[in-house]
Structures are given as C-alpha cells and as structure tokens.
mmCIF file of C-alpha atoms and ligand atoms in Angstrom:
data_model
loop_
_atom_site.group_PDB
_atom_site.id
_atom_site.type_symbol
_atom_site.label_atom_id
_atom_site.label_comp_id
_atom_site.label_asym_id
_atom_site.label_seq_id
_atom_site.Cartn_x
_atom_site.Cartn_y
_atom_site.Cartn_z
ATOM 1 C CA MET A 1 -0.042 0.017 0.110
ATOM 2 C CA ALA A 2 1.694 3.846 -0.922
ATOM 3 C CA SER A 3 2.219 5.953 1.726
ATOM 4 C CA SER A 4 -0.135 9.062 1.530
ATOM 5 C CA MET A 5 1.485 12.380 2.460
ATOM 6 C CA ASP A 6 0.682 15.610 3.655
ATOM 7 C CA PHE A 7 -3.007 16.955 3.078
ATOM 8 C CA PHE A 8 -0.903 20.768 1.335
ATOM 9 C CA ASP A 9 1.710 18.750 -0.833
ATOM 10 C CA ALA A 10 -1.001 16.603 -2.153
ATOM 11 C CA VAL A 11 -2.946 19.704 -3.266
ATOM 12 C CA ARG A 12 -0.166 20.771 -4.330
ATOM 13 C CA ALA A 13 0.843 18.041 -6.799
ATOM 14 C CA ARG A 14 -2.014 17.807 -8.055
ATOM 15 C CA ARG A 15 -2.131 18.531 -11.681
ATOM 16 C CA SER A 16 -4.663 17.623 -14.815
ATOM 17 C CA ILE A 17 -2.334 15.168 -16.359
ATOM 18 C CA ARG A 18 -2.810 14.419 -20.313
ATOM 19 C CA ARG A 19 -0.763 12.046 -20.852
ATOM 20 C CA PHE A 20 -0.215 8.597 -18.404
ATOM 21 C CA LEU A 21 2.997 6.078 -18.259
ATOM 22 C CA PRO A 22 1.773 2.676 -19.413
ATOM 23 C CA GLU A 23 1.472 1.508 -15.902
ATOM 24 C CA PRO A 24 -1.077 0.146 -14.156
ATOM 25 C CA VAL A 25 -2.455 1.374 -10.577
ATOM 26 C CA PRO A 26 -3.311 -0.970 -7.796
ATOM 27 C CA PRO A 27 -7.081 -1.175 -7.120
ATOM 28 C CA GLU A 28 -6.340 -0.512 -3.308
ATOM 29 C CA VAL A 29 -4.996 2.832 -4.268
ATOM 30 C CA ILE A 30 -8.306 3.496 -6.101
ATOM 31 C CA GLU A 31 -10.347 1.547 -3.624
ATOM 32 C CA LYS A 32 -8.746 4.168 -0.897
ATOM 33 C CA ALA A 33 -9.233 7.209 -3.221
ATOM 34 C CA LEU A 34 -13.262 5.891 -3.101
ATOM 35 C CA ASP A 35 -13.549 5.748 0.527
ATOM 36 C CA ALA A 36 -12.192 9.080 0.805
ATOM 37 C CA ALA A 37 -15.240 9.927 -2.387
ATOM 38 C CA ILE A 38 -17.661 8.722 0.038
ATOM 39 C CA LEU A 39 -16.554 10.803 3.384
ATOM 40 C CA ALA A 40 -17.597 14.105 1.158
ATOM 41 C CA PRO A 41 -20.078 16.373 2.256
ATOM 42 C CA ASN A 42 -23.350 16.439 0.376
ATOM 43 C CA SER A 43 -26.465 17.935 0.264
ATOM 44 C CA SER A 44 -28.499 16.240 3.617
ATOM 45 C CA ASN A 45 -26.481 13.479 3.688
ATOM 46 C CA THR A 46 -28.241 12.119 0.784
ATOM 47 C CA GLN A 47 -25.565 10.946 -0.957
ATOM 48 C CA THR A 48 -27.124 10.956 -3.968
ATOM 49 C CA TRP A 49 -24.127 9.563 -6.054
ATOM 50 C CA ASP A 50 -22.296 6.904 -7.560
ATOM 51 C CA PHE A 51 -19.010 5.873 -9.241
ATOM 52 C CA HIS A 52 -18.909 3.369 -11.825
ATOM 53 C CA TRP A 53 -15.606 2.109 -12.306
ATOM 54 C CA VAL A 54 -15.284 1.036 -15.914
ATOM 55 C CA ARG A 55 -12.880 -1.831 -15.421
ATOM 56 C CA THR A 56 -12.815 -4.604 -18.660
ATOM 57 C CA PRO A 57 -10.763 -3.778 -21.421
ATOM 58 C CA GLU A 58 -13.673 -3.291 -23.841
ATOM 59 C CA ARG A 59 -15.382 -1.309 -21.691
ATOM 60 C CA LYS A 60 -12.435 1.297 -21.039
ATOM 61 C CA ALA A 61 -11.932 1.374 -24.616
ATOM 62 C CA ARG A 62 -15.660 2.149 -25.453
ATOM 63 C CA LEU A 63 -15.234 4.552 -22.838
ATOM 64 C CA VAL A 64 -12.160 6.668 -24.251
ATOM 65 C CA GLU A 65 -13.893 6.925 -27.344
ATOM 66 C CA LEU A 66 -16.557 8.137 -25.527
ATOM 67 C CA CYS A 67 -14.276 10.718 -24.232
ATOM 68 C CA LEU A 68 -13.863 11.585 -27.494
ATOM 69 C CA GLY A 69 -10.119 9.737 -27.951
ATOM 70 C CA GLN A 70 -8.640 12.611 -25.352
ATOM 71 C CA SER A 71 -5.140 11.490 -23.931
ATOM 72 C CA ALA A 72 -5.833 11.555 -20.893
ATOM 73 C CA ALA A 73 -8.558 8.826 -21.438
ATOM 74 C CA ARG A 74 -6.882 7.272 -23.488
ATOM 75 C CA THR A 75 -3.256 6.828 -22.020
ATOM 76 C CA ALA A 76 -5.427 5.789 -18.625
ATOM 77 C CA SER A 77 -4.657 3.091 -16.780
ATOM 78 C CA ASP A 78 -7.963 3.646 -15.024
ATOM 79 C CA LEU A 79 -11.364 5.167 -15.378
ATOM 80 C CA MET A 80 -14.168 6.328 -13.115
ATOM 81 C CA VAL A 81 -17.056 8.131 -13.684
ATOM 82 C CA ILE A 82 -18.676 10.259 -11.071
ATOM 83 C CA VAL A 83 -22.395 10.052 -11.592
ATOM 84 C CA ALA A 84 -25.227 12.865 -9.992
ATOM 85 C CA ASP A 85 -28.586 11.160 -9.464
ATOM 86 C CA PRO A 86 -30.834 13.234 -7.432
ATOM 87 C CA ARG A 87 -33.844 10.181 -7.411
ATOM 88 C CA THR A 88 -31.356 8.539 -5.303
ATOM 89 C CA TRP A 89 -32.432 10.385 -1.940
ATOM 90 C CA ARG A 90 -34.995 7.612 -1.522
ATOM 91 C CA ARG A 91 -32.063 4.993 -1.587
ATOM 92 C CA SER A 92 -30.602 6.853 1.582
ATOM 93 C CA LEU A 93 -33.737 7.950 3.381
ATOM 94 C CA PRO A 94 -34.870 4.805 5.359
ATOM 95 C CA GLU A 95 -31.380 4.914 6.471
ATOM 96 C CA LEU A 96 -31.221 8.399 7.366
ATOM 97 C CA GLN A 97 -34.472 8.383 9.107
ATOM 98 C CA ALA A 98 -32.939 5.617 11.718
ATOM 99 C CA TRP A 99 -29.995 7.275 11.821
ATOM 100 C CA VAL A 100 -31.527 10.875 13.436
ATOM 101 C CA ARG A 101 -33.642 8.717 15.220
ATOM 102 C CA SER A 102 -30.808 5.532 16.857
ATOM 103 C CA VAL A 103 -28.885 9.336 17.659
ATOM 104 C CA GLY A 104 -31.951 10.919 19.559
ATOM 105 C CA ALA A 105 -31.109 13.643 16.608
ATOM 106 C CA PRO A 106 -33.384 17.313 17.573
ATOM 107 C CA ARG A 107 -37.059 16.617 16.772
ATOM 108 C CA PRO A 108 -36.687 19.339 14.010
ATOM 109 C CA VAL A 109 -34.172 17.415 12.544
ATOM 110 C CA GLN A 110 -36.400 14.113 12.634
ATOM 111 C CA VAL A 111 -38.883 16.289 11.252
ATOM 112 C CA TYR A 112 -36.503 17.511 8.482
ATOM 113 C CA TYR A 113 -36.309 13.689 7.314
ATOM 114 C CA ASP A 114 -39.107 12.383 7.580
ATOM 115 C CA LYS A 115 -41.317 15.229 5.735
ATOM 116 C CA LEU A 116 -39.343 18.471 4.517
ATOM 117 C CA ILE A 117 -36.860 15.855 2.369
ATOM 118 C CA PRO A 118 -39.267 13.904 1.044
ATOM 119 C CA PHE A 119 -40.859 17.149 0.046
ATOM 120 C CA THR A 120 -37.875 18.854 -1.576
ATOM 121 C CA TYR A 121 -36.604 16.602 -3.330
ATOM 122 C CA ARG A 122 -40.051 15.387 -5.070
ATOM 123 C CA TRP A 123 -40.351 17.668 -8.538
ATOM 124 C CA GLY A 124 -43.656 15.870 -9.868
ATOM 125 C CA PHE A 125 -43.910 14.346 -13.148
ATOM 126 C CA LEU A 126 -43.419 17.051 -15.847
ATOM 127 C CA ASN A 127 -42.246 19.422 -12.729
ATOM 128 C CA SER A 128 -45.881 19.125 -11.587
ATOM 129 C CA LEU A 129 -45.312 20.554 -7.407
ATOM 130 C CA ALA A 130 -42.764 22.907 -8.726
ATOM 131 C CA PRO A 131 -45.463 25.938 -8.649
ATOM 132 C CA ILE A 132 -46.255 24.685 -5.420
ATOM 133 C CA LYS A 133 -43.554 24.786 -4.166
ATOM 134 C CA TRP A 134 -42.400 28.130 -5.772
ATOM 135 C CA LEU A 135 -44.851 30.073 -4.420
ATOM 136 C CA ILE A 136 -44.005 28.312 -0.401
ATOM 137 C CA SER A 137 -40.800 29.841 -0.587
ATOM 138 C CA PHE A 138 -42.087 32.787 -2.987
ATOM 139 C CA LEU A 139 -44.480 34.391 -0.965
ATOM 140 C CA PRO A 140 -42.749 34.322 2.581
ATOM 141 C CA GLY A 141 -39.076 35.073 1.080
ATOM 142 C CA LEU A 142 -40.938 39.120 0.461
ATOM 143 C CA PHE A 143 -40.718 38.963 3.378
ATOM 144 C CA ARG A 144 -37.415 36.722 5.387
ATOM 145 C CA PRO A 145 -35.174 35.115 3.998
ATOM 146 C CA MET A 146 -36.434 31.845 2.328
ATOM 147 C CA PRO A 147 -35.286 28.794 0.457
ATOM 148 C CA ARG A 148 -35.546 29.811 -3.549
ATOM 149 C CA GLY A 149 -34.944 25.933 -4.637
ATOM 150 C CA PRO A 150 -35.251 22.908 -5.501
ATOM 151 C CA HIS A 151 -38.066 22.874 -6.981
ATOM 152 C CA THR A 152 -37.262 21.269 -10.400
ATOM 153 C CA ARG A 153 -36.039 18.319 -12.015
ATOM 154 C CA ARG A 154 -33.318 20.350 -12.695
ATOM 155 C CA ASP A 155 -32.722 22.106 -9.104
ATOM 156 C CA GLY A 156 -32.161 18.646 -8.059
ATOM 157 C CA GLN A 157 -30.051 17.835 -10.323
ATOM 158 C CA GLU A 158 -27.839 21.138 -9.637
ATOM 159 C CA VAL A 159 -27.514 19.933 -6.062
ATOM 160 C CA ALA A 160 -26.802 16.757 -6.902
ATOM 161 C CA ILE A 161 -24.043 17.589 -9.046
ATOM 162 C CA LYS A 162 -22.406 19.970 -5.957
ATOM 163 C CA SER A 163 -22.182 16.922 -4.209
ATOM 164 C CA ALA A 164 -20.881 15.298 -6.249
ATOM 165 C CA ALA A 165 -18.202 17.590 -8.248
ATOM 166 C CA LEU A 166 -17.060 17.490 -4.011
ATOM 167 C CA ALA A 167 -16.544 13.773 -4.143
ATOM 168 C CA ALA A 168 -14.428 13.768 -7.640
ATOM 169 C CA GLU A 169 -12.385 16.230 -5.773
ATOM 170 C CA ASN A 170 -11.650 14.168 -2.590
ATOM 171 C CA PHE A 171 -11.358 11.530 -4.885
ATOM 172 C CA VAL A 172 -8.148 12.904 -6.963
ATOM 173 C CA LEU A 173 -6.597 14.427 -3.884
ATOM 174 C CA ALA A 174 -7.113 10.750 -2.405
ATOM 175 C CA ILE A 175 -5.213 10.081 -5.237
ATOM 176 C CA SER A 176 -2.502 12.891 -5.260
ATOM 177 C CA ALA A 177 -1.959 12.030 -1.660
ATOM 178 C CA GLN A 178 -1.244 8.064 -2.667
ATOM 179 C CA GLY A 179 1.563 9.739 -5.085
ATOM 180 C CA TYR A 180 -0.672 8.968 -8.422
ATOM 181 C CA ASP A 181 -2.446 11.482 -11.031
ATOM 182 C CA THR A 182 -5.342 11.688 -12.480
ATOM 183 C CA CYS A 183 -7.022 14.282 -15.204
ATOM 184 C CA MET A 184 -10.778 15.204 -14.382
ATOM 185 C CA MET A 185 -13.346 15.732 -18.009
ATOM 186 C CA GLU A 186 -15.626 16.648 -19.220
ATOM 187 C CA GLY A 187 -15.346 16.491 -22.362
ATOM 188 C CA PHE A 188 -17.580 13.518 -23.453
ATOM 189 C CA ASP A 189 -20.502 12.400 -25.329
ATOM 190 C CA ALA A 190 -22.599 12.342 -22.009
ATOM 191 C CA TRP A 191 -25.437 11.293 -23.686
ATOM 192 C CA ARG A 192 -23.693 8.195 -24.810
ATOM 193 C CA VAL A 193 -22.066 7.590 -21.263
ATOM 194 C CA ARG A 194 -25.416 7.221 -19.714
ATOM 195 C CA ARG A 195 -26.303 5.173 -21.995
ATOM 196 C CA MET A 196 -23.931 2.395 -21.638
ATOM 197 C CA LEU A 197 -23.697 2.770 -17.870
ATOM 198 C CA GLY A 198 -27.344 2.471 -18.248
ATOM 199 C CA LEU A 199 -28.693 5.167 -16.095
ATOM 200 C CA GLY A 200 -31.650 6.816 -15.787
ATOM 201 C CA SER A 201 -32.531 10.083 -17.325
ATOM 202 C CA ALA A 202 -31.912 12.394 -14.568
ATOM 203 C CA ALA A 203 -29.039 11.366 -13.669
ATOM 204 C CA SER A 204 -25.944 13.380 -14.882
ATOM 205 C CA VAL A 205 -22.532 12.225 -15.432
ATOM 206 C CA VAL A 206 -20.755 15.161 -13.813
ATOM 207 C CA MET A 207 -17.479 13.575 -14.215
ATOM 208 C CA VAL A 208 -15.044 11.186 -16.234
ATOM 209 C CA ILE A 209 -11.899 10.477 -14.142
ATOM 210 C CA ALA A 210 -8.344 8.797 -15.388
ATOM 211 C CA VAL A 211 -6.102 8.036 -12.973
ATOM 212 C CA GLY A 212 -2.422 7.142 -13.868
ATOM 213 C CA ARG A 213 1.075 8.351 -13.390
ATOM 214 C CA SER A 214 1.981 10.635 -14.616
ATOM 215 C CA ALA A 215 4.332 11.121 -17.944
ATOM 216 C CA PRO A 216 7.646 12.875 -18.135
ATOM 217 C CA ASP A 217 5.530 15.319 -20.016
ATOM 218 C CA GLY A 218 2.373 14.954 -18.630
ATOM 219 C CA THR A 219 1.358 18.341 -18.216
ATOM 220 C CA TRP A 220 1.102 21.324 -21.071
ATOM 221 C CA GLY A 221 3.335 23.551 -18.889
ATOM 222 C CA PRO A 222 3.402 24.925 -14.951
ATOM 223 C CA GLN A 223 0.576 25.714 -12.948
ATOM 224 C CA LEU A 224 -1.449 29.290 -14.154
ATOM 225 C CA ARG A 225 -3.675 30.409 -11.529
ATOM 226 C CA LEU A 226 -4.949 34.154 -11.764
ATOM 227 C CA ASP A 227 -3.340 36.187 -9.518
ATOM 228 C CA ARG A 228 -5.365 35.387 -5.991
ATOM 229 C CA GLU A 229 -6.366 38.934 -5.359
ATOM 230 C CA LYS A 230 -8.724 39.047 -8.415
ATOM 231 C CA VAL A 231 -10.581 36.126 -7.208
ATOM 232 C CA ILE A 232 -10.591 36.957 -3.646
ATOM 233 C CA HIS A 233 -13.232 39.520 -2.237
ATOM 234 C CA ARG A 234 -13.109 40.497 1.513
ATOM 235 C CA SER A 235 -16.400 42.047 2.370
HETATM 236 C C1 FMN B 301 -15.129 20.015 -14.220
HETATM 237 C C2 FMN B 301 -13.815 20.250 -15.489
HETATM 238 C C3 FMN B 301 -14.258 19.597 -16.555
HETATM 239 C C4 FMN B 301 -12.585 19.273 -16.907
HETATM 240 N N1 FMN B 301 -12.657 18.703 -17.962
HETATM 241 C C5 FMN B 301 -11.226 18.397 -19.039
HETATM 242 C C6 FMN B 301 -11.006 17.820 -20.044
HETATM 243 O O1 FMN B 301 -12.367 17.257 -20.595
HETATM 244 N N2 FMN B 301 -9.826 17.423 -20.759
HETATM 245 C C7 FMN B 301 -8.705 17.773 -20.347
HETATM 246 O O2 FMN B 301 -7.831 17.592 -20.448
HETATM 247 N N3 FMN B 301 -9.104 18.682 -18.562
HETATM 248 C C8 FMN B 301 -10.092 18.810 -18.027
HETATM 249 N N4 FMN B 301 -10.180 19.093 -17.118
HETATM 250 C C9 FMN B 301 -9.036 19.931 -16.767
HETATM 251 C C10 FMN B 301 -9.189 21.431 -16.116
HETATM 252 O O3 FMN B 301 -8.323 21.681 -18.090
HETATM 253 C C11 FMN B 301 -8.158 21.633 -15.615
HETATM 254 O O4 FMN B 301 -8.267 21.932 -13.996
HETATM 255 C C12 FMN B 301 -7.737 23.269 -15.538
HETATM 256 O O5 FMN B 301 -7.087 23.497 -16.724
HETATM 257 C C13 FMN B 301 -6.295 23.294 -14.569
HETATM 258 O O6 FMN B 301 -5.082 22.708 -14.181
HETATM 259 P P1 FMN B 301 -4.945 22.262 -13.046
HETATM 260 O O7 FMN B 301 -5.768 21.104 -12.667
HETATM 261 O O8 FMN B 301 -3.741 20.976 -13.495
HETATM 262 O O9 FMN B 301 -4.574 22.864 -11.917
HETATM 263 C C14 FMN B 301 -11.279 19.642 -16.673
HETATM 264 C C15 FMN B 301 -10.587 19.944 -15.120
HETATM 265 C C16 FMN B 301 -13.200 20.124 -14.195
HETATM 266 C C17 FMN B 301 -12.512 21.063 -13.165
#
C-alpha cells in the first residue's frame, strides 16, 4: 500500500495530467480514493452519487471513445465515472431516518428527514410540484430569507451535481496523496455515457476521471492561476 502525503502537498501535487505512463495503478489505491470520495460533504447527507469504475478492456475502450479519444483517457490506467442522480435520495432516506432516531437528533431534524426531504426532493411529473413549491417559498420570501429551491428536476440535479463534484475532488486528492495522478474530464458524450452505464434520464454524468502515473511530459506546462486578489473578495 502506497504511503500518503500531507494534505497541502497532495493539493500542490495534483495536476491535470494528459499523458500517463503505461503502468497500472494498484486497485487498492483506487479503493482508498473511493473511500475518501464517499466521505465528502453532501446535501442533507442524501449521498445522491454513484461511482462507476469501468474496468474491462472492452468497456474502457468504449469509454475512451466516448471521452472523444482524449489522450488523458486513452493513456489512463483506470477510468472512474462520477454520476449524480437526485432521485437516489430515496435509497438513503430509510437509513437517514433510522440514524436521526438512533442518535437522538433534535425533533426538527427528525421532521426534516421525515417530511421536508421527501417534499423538497420531489418535483412531480413534468415538474408539476414546482409551482406549489415556488409559491410556498416566494410569498414568505418577500418578507424574510427563505430557501429558493430545489423546485424542479433541474434544481434537484444541480444539488446532486454539487455533492458529486465534491466527491470527485476528494477522489482526485486521495489519488494524489498516494503518489498517483488524475485528470478530471467533462469532455465526453454524456448521452452515450449515460446509455453505456444504463443510467436513468435524471442522472448527470458529472465527470470522468482518468487515473494513472504521469508521464514526464504529462502536463502542458507549469500550473497557472490568476492572482489571488482577483478572485478573493473580502467584505
Ligand atoms: C469540471 C472539469 C472538467 C474538465 N474537463 C477536462 C477535459 O475534458 N479534458 C482535460 O484535458 N482536462 C479537463 N479538465 C482539467 C482542467 O482543464 C484543469 O483542471 C485546468 O486547466 C487547471 O489545470 P490543473 O488541474 O493542472 O491545475 C477539467 C477540469 C474540471 C474541473
């Protein structure tokens, strides 16, 4: 098992690698990174994410094709697809409800999981519940701060995508901490990837992550970032 490095070293070591060495990544490195991925913070702990580790040579070859033949995908040892599906709150709810009771969480938290989550995460056929939800938040919202969603299926997808993206970041940092490299990719044919993985229509393919060991010319150059004062705002 590879040793792991300090958090800030791992953050600094992570780069988007476009060319990997032809060297397999030990499966336990990927498993450890998956363990880190599922520890990411996520909306209401509903864990509306799935991780598809595409492993057989045939399926990998197909996924490389669907990643538009990008060199990061082509040369990777492993490909991990991060999926967000807002409907999977139903999979988590019974365990969450049991958990809030077992830990003796305050009554409002129990109500949140018993009543509010099922209401918030449902959008109804063709978003039929959205106008009701919108009215409930809009009218009181004229006078006091109110949550402004999620109302629609798209809103639900956005919430799930945020959580899945955090899991993706945990995953790549955990790979980096173990001395291997990654490239997050959104350059793929999402419709075909969804079909390949047999995903439902509400599922979003958030990222395909290429994993491997960087070739000496793995990056296009040194890491570029805007001056921090251009993006950090203090008030
Ligand atoms: C959401 C997302 C999608 C990305 N898609 C691709 C991609 O399809 N192909 C690629 O080569 N790099 C992709 N990248 C990598 C970025 O180009 C890269 O993070 C950025 O240029 C900064 O470089 P660094 O990661 O080395 O710091 C993506 C990164 C993110 C976060």
